[in-house]
């Protein structure tokens, strides 16, 4: 061809070159799929998935293809380039092509009272606490298949009040008949909303005592069933459990208090033959002034029980009902109380009419801006130029950050429109049963989705500050710049919210896998930089670096200056050692200190090691002090949720982060 027709030859060479690129790219994709199918390079990208299982291998292989489809066919050039350049990460690419959303707080009040439909049948309304708790697990599982994120109950104690009353009535009738020998009352004259401490019940004292005892037993068993179900009803691929969260603690009615006590007692007792710490649901205790925080408050005794559970089982975490960011909630409507999902996701004020309502709303889709990449781009852009001062680099970074927040908004709008274009038949359980609030069939699913949150997240503030000024937010100069950065996030998201009439919010991303993968990409481009990339992970969002030797109060002081900038979810936690179980007064002081400093969502990390031979649970060295066994499972918090043995369930970055965590109470110098 070169001799007879050089131009034809050149065209053929170009054709063969493009064909080879396509063939090589296809081969790379197939190699990646085969790697996942064979589980030959397990990455533990999600600590809740067993990548070695049949389901896990199929799911991971499918994810490889779906992510490539998202990049090649569904994302704009803007979204794709930001994702690949390690600047703005689009979460859950494997879910992008099908157009489902992230997470949801479920309106259990309506579902349990009215019943609901599934693909195969319809479910009658609950008529006992036992049935109601079973249906909570069923609904959690069914909804988790309609989305890619977590599911939550915003006020489980209040939700269960009617069903405790219904169970009590049944036991009271039995008590009258079998204990006191009286005729069984006619149900037609029974008001199901009669409180269990109503004077009319107490007239039959023996039947009342019997009914109270049996109702408490049934409630405990119902909660025990809920915990076991949520740790065994696997859904999605990879033997994955629903990421479930339950908020409770504020109901002062006797029925609600009974439920709260059972939730905490079961948490403390543990589940299964070895009484293991429950991974799910994530328990979240809602703390409020005049409700449970101080002696004399009606639920103060339950706060004490919650502290005991936290010291032994890490759960519950603590949600601040008095958080300034939840202003405008209705104190008479627990559906508006501040609640969260286990990882930290929260629903703020809805610009489209629902105010602080939490039920039926969720995070629609998140992105995360990888701040250290932007800091290095700003620094590199000015390298060798006049005016390459520290302030010049900061100014350049802030201009670039402004641009990237605007681009993050465009990326979220693009995905939001794609999600809104889906048929309600794709999530029939959710839309048919009105799990997502505001759905009007004639208007399409946008009518419901517009009440959710579009989350602009961030990663690596501490490392970004190191790049820009050589210190982090634990020093005054670092905190000043940190506030400048967070103010820009907050201001722009507020402007977007008004402009587009969508709930844009600042999100302090969990970044379970991203903390590791973003660091690997960063190192490939910029190498090892002291105090920045000399480890395997970026520090999550605005957190104080885990290796900082400070006391718990100092950590709260620092992070509380930044949490107020977030409207879409954040968490603050402190690390304590296992001896905290002997000092619940000290633990109470720390939790109340966080609440008093306007921390919206607070958690305690304590070592939770368990001997899998005898069941002993505490902080354990190489061998169990009880039986001498060496089969030890070391449970830790990965982001907001707990997970199994961190050496096998976490990615390499999170493993290193866990090992670098200091226990803040070792540096305690306050009383």
XYZ file of C-alpha atoms in Angstrom:
671
model
C 0.000 0.000 0.000
C 2.849 2.398 0.797
C 4.259 1.794 -2.703
C 0.986 1.841 -4.619
C -1.104 4.304 -2.595
C 0.575 6.172 0.267
C -2.588 8.105 1.192
C -4.599 4.892 1.398
C -1.849 3.374 3.514
C -1.945 6.325 5.919
C -5.720 5.963 6.276
C -5.320 2.244 6.905
C -2.627 2.856 9.528
C -4.893 5.334 11.317
C -7.776 2.865 11.141
C -5.655 0.026 12.548
C -4.359 2.308 15.308
C -7.897 3.272 16.364
C -8.990 -0.346 16.131
C -6.084 -1.373 18.369
C -7.016 1.313 20.901
C -10.604 0.057 20.967
C -9.448 -3.563 21.243
C -6.984 -2.713 24.024
C -9.608 -0.731 25.881
C -12.081 -3.592 25.629
C -9.402 -5.985 26.847
C -8.627 -3.717 29.820
C -12.309 -3.690 30.718
C -12.578 -7.480 30.439
C -9.399 -7.926 32.496
C -10.915 -5.723 35.206
C -14.161 -7.715 35.099
C -12.298 -11.013 35.346
C -10.254 -9.694 38.266
C -13.466 -8.971 40.151
C -15.102 -12.263 39.181
C -12.059 -14.159 40.453
C -11.702 -11.942 43.575
C -7.988 -11.855 42.813
C -7.523 -8.261 43.980
C -9.982 -7.550 46.786
C -10.053 -3.806 47.566
C -12.795 -3.658 50.241
C -14.262 -0.570 48.637
C -17.376 -0.985 50.781
C -16.884 -2.480 54.237
C -20.429 -3.865 54.090
C -19.745 -6.076 51.039
C -18.032 -9.466 50.975
C -16.094 -9.211 47.706
C -15.113 -12.892 47.881
C -18.696 -14.177 47.945
C -20.570 -15.255 44.804
C -22.867 -12.247 45.077
C -19.983 -9.931 45.841
C -17.994 -11.096 42.837
C -20.963 -10.688 40.486
C -21.751 -7.282 41.963
C -18.176 -6.028 41.762
C -17.822 -7.235 38.157
C -21.097 -5.534 37.266
C -19.896 -2.350 38.950
C -16.803 -2.245 36.729
C -18.998 -2.255 33.614
C -21.568 0.181 35.021
C -18.896 2.666 36.077
C -17.349 2.586 32.617
C -20.784 3.054 31.065
C -21.362 6.070 33.306
C -18.063 7.645 32.275
C -18.427 6.897 28.564
C -22.127 7.434 27.913
C -23.926 9.216 30.747
C -21.637 11.899 32.157
C -20.808 15.191 30.505
C -17.214 16.030 29.614
C -17.201 18.358 32.624
C -18.262 15.641 35.068
C -16.013 12.995 33.520
C -12.863 15.129 33.438
C -13.333 16.294 37.043
C -13.811 12.705 38.171
C -10.793 11.360 36.297
C -8.589 14.327 37.227
C -9.179 13.736 40.945
C -10.862 17.128 41.361
C -14.600 16.442 41.816
C -15.554 12.868 42.594
C -18.982 11.632 41.522
C -20.092 9.043 44.063
C -21.587 5.642 43.224
C -20.879 5.654 39.494
C -22.141 2.076 39.359
C -25.635 3.420 40.095
C -25.438 6.354 37.691
C -26.649 4.607 34.490
C -29.892 3.310 36.038
C -30.684 6.701 37.558
C -31.538 5.802 41.153
C -30.963 8.083 44.134
C -28.897 7.863 47.306
C -30.806 7.560 50.605
C -34.114 8.111 52.374
C -35.652 8.723 55.789
C -38.729 6.514 55.714
C -42.203 7.720 56.816
C -42.936 4.719 59.021
C -45.909 6.343 60.780
C -48.028 6.180 57.623
C -46.750 2.817 56.374
C -47.414 0.971 59.626
C -50.782 2.621 60.200
C -52.135 2.157 56.670
C -50.280 -0.885 55.372
C -48.358 -0.994 52.097
C -47.960 -2.902 48.859
C -45.086 -4.990 47.588
C -44.638 -6.505 44.157
C -46.229 -9.779 45.218
C -48.811 -8.802 47.835
C -50.144 -6.161 50.181
C -49.335 -5.851 53.885
C -52.014 -5.103 56.483
C -51.512 -2.380 59.106
C -49.585 -3.477 62.197
C -51.637 -4.439 65.254
C -48.886 -5.159 67.776
C -45.407 -3.993 68.685
C -43.979 -7.307 67.521
C -45.526 -7.046 64.059
C -44.603 -3.366 63.764
C -40.916 -4.071 64.461
C -40.900 -6.922 61.951
C -42.381 -4.642 59.317
C -39.740 -1.983 60.016
C -37.086 -4.520 58.991
C -39.098 -5.537 55.915
C -39.554 -1.913 54.817
C -35.880 -1.129 55.403
C -34.889 -4.032 53.193
C -37.441 -3.324 50.462
C -36.545 0.367 50.248
C -32.802 -0.323 50.212
C -33.347 -2.056 46.849
C -34.816 1.154 45.373
C -31.677 3.236 45.945
C -27.928 3.004 46.487
C -27.563 4.519 49.970
C -28.881 4.218 53.509
C -32.338 4.010 55.064
C -33.361 5.673 58.303
C -36.137 6.004 60.879
C -36.212 9.540 62.256
C -38.110 8.879 65.525
C -38.607 5.155 66.088
C -39.704 5.574 69.712
C -42.633 7.841 68.752
C -43.507 5.638 65.766
C -43.985 2.603 68.001
C -46.294 4.209 70.577
C -49.600 3.066 68.952
C -48.345 -0.513 68.623
C -47.213 -0.767 72.222
C -50.732 0.374 73.140
C -52.322 -2.254 70.900
C -50.179 -5.006 72.408
C -50.933 -3.758 75.898
C -54.697 -3.923 75.228
C -54.412 -7.547 74.098
C -52.423 -8.501 77.192
C -54.773 -6.530 79.434
C -57.751 -8.504 78.076
C -55.892 -11.741 78.772
C -55.098 -10.491 82.258
C -58.735 -9.737 82.991
C -59.780 -13.165 81.785
C -57.035 -15.410 83.097
C -55.722 -13.489 86.129
C -58.796 -11.731 87.489
C -61.415 -14.066 86.024
C -63.470 -11.281 84.462
C -65.205 -11.318 81.050
C -63.164 -10.252 78.017
C -64.037 -6.633 77.111
C -65.631 -5.857 73.750
C -63.068 -4.465 71.268
C -65.717 -2.160 69.811
C -65.439 0.025 72.885
C -61.644 0.133 72.837
C -59.815 3.285 71.804
C -56.430 2.160 70.427
C -54.938 5.497 71.451
C -55.597 4.943 75.144
C -52.246 5.383 76.947
C -51.017 2.361 78.868
C -50.922 4.387 82.089
C -54.579 5.480 81.771
C -56.425 5.364 85.134
C -59.107 3.084 83.685
C -56.545 0.300 83.279
C -55.244 0.649 86.816
C -58.662 -0.117 88.287
C -57.938 -3.760 87.490
C -54.610 -3.860 89.274
C -53.724 -7.524 88.695
C -54.621 -7.419 85.012
C -52.690 -4.141 84.706
C -49.549 -5.605 86.276
C -49.830 -8.668 84.061
C -50.302 -6.546 80.923
C -47.323 -4.322 81.771
C -45.074 -7.322 82.308
C -46.162 -9.039 79.097
C -45.932 -5.839 77.030
C -42.407 -5.157 78.270
C -41.429 -8.712 77.331
C -43.021 -8.440 73.910
C -41.346 -5.091 73.273
C -37.939 -6.482 74.194
C -38.456 -9.525 71.966
C -39.691 -7.313 69.123
C -36.575 -5.152 69.347
C -34.391 -8.237 69.590
C -36.034 -9.498 66.401
C -35.416 -6.145 64.693
C -31.708 -6.257 65.531
C -31.342 -9.849 64.356
C -33.281 -9.166 61.158
C -31.239 -6.099 60.250
C -28.033 -8.091 60.725
C -29.204 -11.060 58.672
C -31.672 -9.901 55.970
C -29.100 -9.516 53.232
C -29.995 -7.535 50.161
C -28.188 -6.347 47.055
C -25.141 -8.214 45.856
C -22.241 -9.237 48.047
C -24.320 -10.317 51.027
C -24.815 -6.649 51.795
C -27.056 -5.620 54.683
C -29.247 -2.518 54.393
C -27.417 0.531 55.755
C -30.053 1.154 58.406
C -30.231 3.858 61.077
C -32.724 4.428 63.872
C -33.131 7.700 65.770
C -34.785 7.614 69.198
C -34.594 8.970 72.743
C -36.963 11.963 72.802
C -40.343 10.309 73.467
C -41.324 10.796 77.119
C -44.587 8.849 76.904
C -44.497 5.552 78.833
C -44.849 3.586 75.596
C -41.959 5.420 73.963
C -39.803 5.050 77.053
C -40.479 1.307 76.992
C -39.277 1.139 73.383
C -36.159 3.234 74.094
C -35.226 1.042 77.052
C -35.657 -2.110 74.976
C -33.530 -0.675 72.134
C -30.717 0.093 74.571
C -31.016 -3.142 76.559
C -30.794 -5.220 73.383
C -27.839 -3.156 72.184
C -26.017 -3.791 75.456
C -26.860 -7.504 75.484
C -25.515 -8.054 71.968
C -26.836 -10.463 69.363
C -26.261 -14.082 68.429
C -24.683 -16.945 70.333
C -21.629 -14.884 71.322
C -23.636 -11.731 72.096
C -21.755 -9.776 69.455
C -21.975 -6.015 68.976
C -24.699 -5.233 66.470
C -23.397 -3.695 63.240
C -26.865 -2.549 62.186
C -28.966 -0.627 62.821
C -26.886 2.428 63.604
C -28.415 3.663 66.851
C -28.728 7.438 67.239
C -29.896 8.858 70.572
C -31.589 12.257 70.230
C -30.535 14.577 73.040
C -32.532 17.659 73.969
C -32.649 20.183 76.782
C -35.535 19.474 79.137
C -35.977 15.986 77.670
C -33.041 13.811 78.682
C -29.811 15.728 79.248
C -29.878 16.574 82.954
C -31.075 15.059 86.242
C -34.777 15.744 86.572
C -35.419 15.505 82.829
C -38.028 12.801 82.137
C -35.686 10.664 80.026
C -32.450 11.341 81.887
C -32.353 7.737 83.110
C -32.462 6.561 79.491
C -29.578 8.888 78.602
C -27.605 7.112 81.341
C -28.476 3.774 79.766
C -27.460 5.129 76.355
C -24.052 6.106 77.749
C -23.590 2.582 79.071
C -24.440 1.159 75.655
C -22.045 3.560 73.925
C -19.212 2.616 76.259
C -19.686 -1.081 75.493
C -21.055 -1.174 71.941
C -20.089 2.204 70.355
C -23.789 2.800 69.608
C -25.765 4.890 70.084
C -24.313 8.026 68.537
C -25.870 11.336 69.601
C -28.022 13.779 67.608
C -28.467 17.304 68.960
C -32.160 18.290 68.996
C -31.150 21.840 69.924
C -28.701 22.243 67.045
C -28.924 25.760 65.616
C -28.970 24.369 62.073
C -32.383 22.789 62.689
C -34.062 26.085 63.572
C -37.723 26.278 62.662
C -38.620 22.700 63.559
C -41.955 21.941 65.226
C -41.431 20.842 68.851
C -44.783 19.052 68.665
C -43.898 17.034 65.563
C -41.082 14.487 66.010
C -40.884 14.108 62.226
C -39.150 17.514 62.227
C -36.717 16.787 65.071
C -33.072 16.725 64.050
C -32.173 13.229 62.950
C -29.503 11.733 60.766
C -28.358 8.649 58.942
C -25.502 6.653 60.368
C -22.820 7.913 58.026
C -23.805 11.568 58.778
C -26.352 12.475 56.074
C -28.961 15.009 57.218
C -31.925 16.786 55.648
C -31.967 20.538 56.182
C -34.660 23.138 55.559
C -36.639 22.291 52.420
C -36.993 25.269 50.103
C -39.936 23.584 48.374
C -42.390 23.676 51.240
C -41.643 20.902 53.728
C -39.537 23.006 56.092
C -37.672 20.826 58.582
C -39.669 17.672 57.844
C -37.246 14.740 57.722
C -39.542 11.845 56.793
C -39.849 11.050 53.098
C -36.714 13.005 52.202
C -33.131 12.045 51.548
C -29.831 12.828 49.882
C -30.541 12.568 46.145
C -26.918 12.513 44.985
C -23.543 13.710 46.323
C -20.223 14.785 44.841
C -16.992 15.444 46.702
C -14.433 18.135 45.892
C -10.921 16.811 46.530
C -9.401 19.913 48.084
C -5.701 18.874 48.141
C -5.709 18.481 44.350
C -6.956 22.051 43.969
C -4.350 23.314 46.426
C -1.544 21.675 44.437
C -2.948 22.997 41.152
C -2.944 26.500 42.613
C 0.625 26.096 43.810
C 1.851 24.598 40.539
C 0.194 27.360 38.510
C 2.259 30.008 40.277
C 5.521 28.068 40.471
C 8.428 30.145 39.216
C 6.277 33.225 38.653
C 6.574 36.645 40.219
C 4.226 37.090 43.124
C 4.423 33.445 44.160
C 3.784 34.381 47.768
C 1.745 32.374 50.248
C -1.129 34.824 49.889
C -0.971 34.602 46.102
C -1.277 30.829 46.281
C -4.228 31.148 48.680
C -5.924 33.663 46.387
C -5.372 31.390 43.392
C -6.767 28.429 45.369
C -9.886 30.333 46.405
C -10.560 31.344 42.783
C -10.139 27.725 41.703
C -12.340 26.476 44.569
C -15.056 28.949 43.588
C -14.920 27.583 40.045
C -15.030 23.958 41.222
C -17.992 24.533 43.539
C -19.865 25.973 40.566
C -18.848 22.953 38.504
C -19.964 20.647 41.321
C -23.356 22.348 41.152
C -23.542 21.722 37.396
C -22.546 18.075 37.852
C -25.245 17.595 40.486
C -27.887 19.272 38.324
C -26.934 17.011 35.431
C -27.371 13.885 37.538
C -30.524 15.227 39.187
C -32.138 15.711 35.778
C -31.192 12.162 34.792
C -32.683 10.765 38.013
C -35.857 12.817 37.479
C -36.224 11.367 33.975
C -36.734 7.830 35.325
C -40.094 6.093 35.391
C -41.779 5.644 38.786
C -42.048 1.973 37.812
C -38.286 1.707 38.382
C -38.893 2.233 42.114
C -42.477 1.062 42.384
C -42.338 0.200 46.086
C -41.101 3.699 46.913
C -43.501 5.694 44.753
C -46.565 3.454 45.012
C -46.407 3.627 48.815
C -45.388 7.305 49.017
C -42.135 6.588 50.802
C -40.668 9.662 49.121
C -42.817 12.568 50.210
C -44.578 14.908 47.797
C -44.979 12.537 44.873
C -47.720 13.647 42.481
C -48.154 11.097 39.657
C -49.361 13.727 37.174
C -46.186 15.765 37.731
C -43.700 12.901 37.626
C -41.102 11.903 40.177
C -39.489 15.348 40.216
C -42.416 16.344 42.457
C -40.860 14.164 45.182
C -37.161 14.404 44.350
C -37.154 18.203 44.597
C -37.575 17.923 48.373
C -34.310 15.991 48.747
C -30.740 17.237 49.061
C -28.049 17.826 46.442
C -24.841 17.501 48.429
C -21.575 19.303 47.686
C -18.991 17.385 49.682
C -15.316 17.847 50.409
C -12.256 15.818 51.322
C -8.895 16.613 52.886
C -9.207 20.060 54.481
C -6.305 19.361 56.859
C -3.921 18.375 54.035
C -5.068 21.340 51.948
C -4.138 23.744 54.713
C -0.729 22.062 55.003
C -0.127 22.609 51.281
C -1.230 26.243 51.396
C 0.200 27.533 54.691
C 2.131 24.673 56.340
C -0.271 24.029 59.235
C -3.784 22.669 59.740
C -6.941 23.846 61.498
C -5.588 22.920 64.933
C -3.582 26.177 64.776
C -5.107 29.654 64.674
C -3.790 30.569 61.233
C -5.084 27.284 59.857
C -8.506 27.796 61.416
C -8.805 31.271 59.901
C -8.216 29.907 56.419
C -10.443 26.890 57.103
C -13.332 29.211 57.944
C -12.701 31.207 54.779
C -12.902 27.991 52.746
C -16.051 26.749 54.486
C -17.735 30.131 54.216
C -17.312 29.950 50.445
C -18.943 26.512 50.375
C -21.848 27.718 52.510
C -22.397 30.987 50.637
C -22.398 29.420 47.193
C -24.651 26.509 48.191
C -27.116 28.978 49.708
C -27.077 30.965 46.448
C -27.625 27.812 44.381
C -30.512 26.817 46.649
C -32.313 30.098 46.001
C -31.465 30.248 42.302
C -32.517 26.717 41.370
C -35.108 26.111 44.106
C -33.330 22.873 44.985
C -31.813 21.945 48.336
C -28.101 22.326 47.678
C -26.154 21.734 50.884
C -22.612 21.519 52.202
C -21.715 17.911 52.945
C -18.759 16.738 55.015
C -18.323 13.526 53.010
C -17.750 10.130 54.657
C -15.388 9.106 51.799
C -14.913 5.545 53.061
C -13.133 4.400 49.903
C -12.359 7.797 48.378
C -9.974 8.746 51.193
C -7.707 5.962 49.875
C -8.257 6.070 46.097
C -7.963 9.872 45.940
C -4.668 9.682 47.823
C -3.300 7.072 45.390
C -4.098 9.323 42.427
C -2.644 12.328 44.233
C 0.630 10.475 44.884
C 0.887 9.373 41.269
C 0.786 13.005 40.187
C 2.551 14.872 42.987
C 4.578 12.242 44.820
C 5.140 12.035 48.568
C 4.774 15.403 50.314
C 5.484 15.590 54.074
C 2.325 16.071 56.184
C 0.211 15.709 53.039
C 0.772 12.466 51.111
C 3.173 10.592 53.380
C 0.381 8.160 54.300
C -2.304 6.092 52.532
C -5.370 8.274 53.123
C -6.679 11.814 53.153
C -8.284 13.099 56.338
C -12.062 13.050 56.026
C -13.737 16.402 55.337
C -13.016 18.938 58.116
C -11.852 16.446 60.748
C -8.850 17.010 62.943
C -6.171 14.557 61.730
C -6.497 11.295 63.629
C -2.891 11.348 64.861
C -3.158 14.724 66.625
C -2.403 14.361 70.322
C -5.191 16.468 71.811
C -7.850 15.854 74.414
C -11.522 15.267 73.509
C -12.580 18.762 74.549
C -9.975 20.367 72.306
C -11.123 18.238 69.366
C -14.713 19.332 69.972
C -13.602 22.979 70.331
C -11.870 22.831 66.949
C -14.467 20.945 64.912
C -17.416 22.822 66.426
C -16.094 25.959 64.742
C -16.633 24.290 61.356
C -19.659 21.979 61.687
C -22.075 24.906 61.454
C -21.080 25.448 57.828
C -22.625 22.090 56.899
C -26.335 21.690 56.193
C -26.285 18.295 54.440
C -24.522 16.270 57.112
C -21.434 16.048 59.291
C -20.131 14.080 62.279
C -17.678 14.733 65.097
C -16.217 11.871 67.079
C -13.582 11.335 69.746
C -11.471 8.276 70.501
C -11.544 6.857 74.032
C -10.118 3.687 75.525
C -12.165 0.813 76.890
C -11.908 2.026 80.489
C -14.619 4.579 79.723
C -17.165 1.916 80.696
C -16.033 2.470 84.290
C -16.414 6.242 84.006
C -19.831 7.009 82.563
C -19.851 10.352 84.362
C -16.798 11.379 82.351
C -18.427 10.128 79.148
C -21.572 12.119 79.971
C -19.434 15.242 80.428
C -17.879 14.795 76.981
C -21.213 14.176 75.236
C -22.850 17.169 76.920
C -19.818 19.309 76.065
C -20.350 18.447 72.390
C -24.052 19.287 72.616
C -23.341 22.578 74.394
C -20.897 23.500 71.622
C -23.575 23.067 68.953
C -22.171 19.851 67.500
C -25.098 18.415 65.480
C -24.002 14.773 65.402
C -21.533 13.205 67.810
C -20.026 9.760 68.220
C -17.632 7.970 70.538
C -15.063 5.463 69.296
C -13.940 2.850 71.800
C -12.020 -0.364 71.012
C -14.438 -3.222 70.500
C -12.513 -6.481 70.332
C -14.217 -9.843 70.712
C -12.858 -13.329 71.188
C -14.639 -15.515 68.660
C -13.928 -18.614 70.748
C -15.521 -17.654 74.072
C -17.302 -14.368 73.294
C -15.308 -12.147 75.699
C -15.593 -8.510 74.572
C -13.214 -5.712 75.603
C -9.927 -4.196 74.486
C -7.905 -7.353 73.771
C -4.231 -7.832 72.986
C -2.902 -10.752 70.968
C -4.763 -13.337 73.069
C -8.036 -13.446 74.944
C -7.503 -12.978 78.706
C -10.416 -15.326 79.422
C -9.685 -18.387 77.279
C -6.300 -17.667 75.718
C -7.762 -17.824 72.198
C -6.169 -15.877 69.346
C -9.228 -15.654 67.074
C -9.996 -11.999 67.800
C -12.353 -9.800 65.764
C -11.595 -6.091 66.051
C -14.691 -4.066 65.249
C -14.226 -0.368 64.454
C -16.174 2.567 63.057
C -15.350 3.098 59.386
C -17.146 6.433 58.860
C -20.372 6.749 60.834
C -21.304 3.072 60.692
C -19.597 0.160 62.384
C -18.200 -2.747 60.449
C -16.511 -6.085 61.092
C -12.826 -6.822 61.593
C -11.104 -3.734 60.216
C -8.062 -5.702 58.995
C -10.242 -7.584 56.526
C -13.225 -5.266 55.988
C -11.442 -1.917 55.473
C -9.374 -0.749 52.513
C -5.651 -0.133 53.077
C -6.136 3.574 53.678
C -8.795 3.083 56.335
C -6.738 0.331 57.959
C -3.836 2.739 58.344
C -6.127 5.493 59.570
C -7.461 3.209 62.322
C -3.946 2.297 63.395
C -2.925 5.975 63.531
C -5.896 7.072 65.649
C -4.885 8.380 69.057
C -7.129 7.955 72.078
C -7.980 11.495 73.049
C -8.631 10.794 76.711
C -4.928 9.948 77.107
C -4.264 13.675 76.685
C -7.007 14.811 79.055
C -6.083 17.756 81.266
C -9.516 19.216 82.014
C -12.016 18.132 84.604
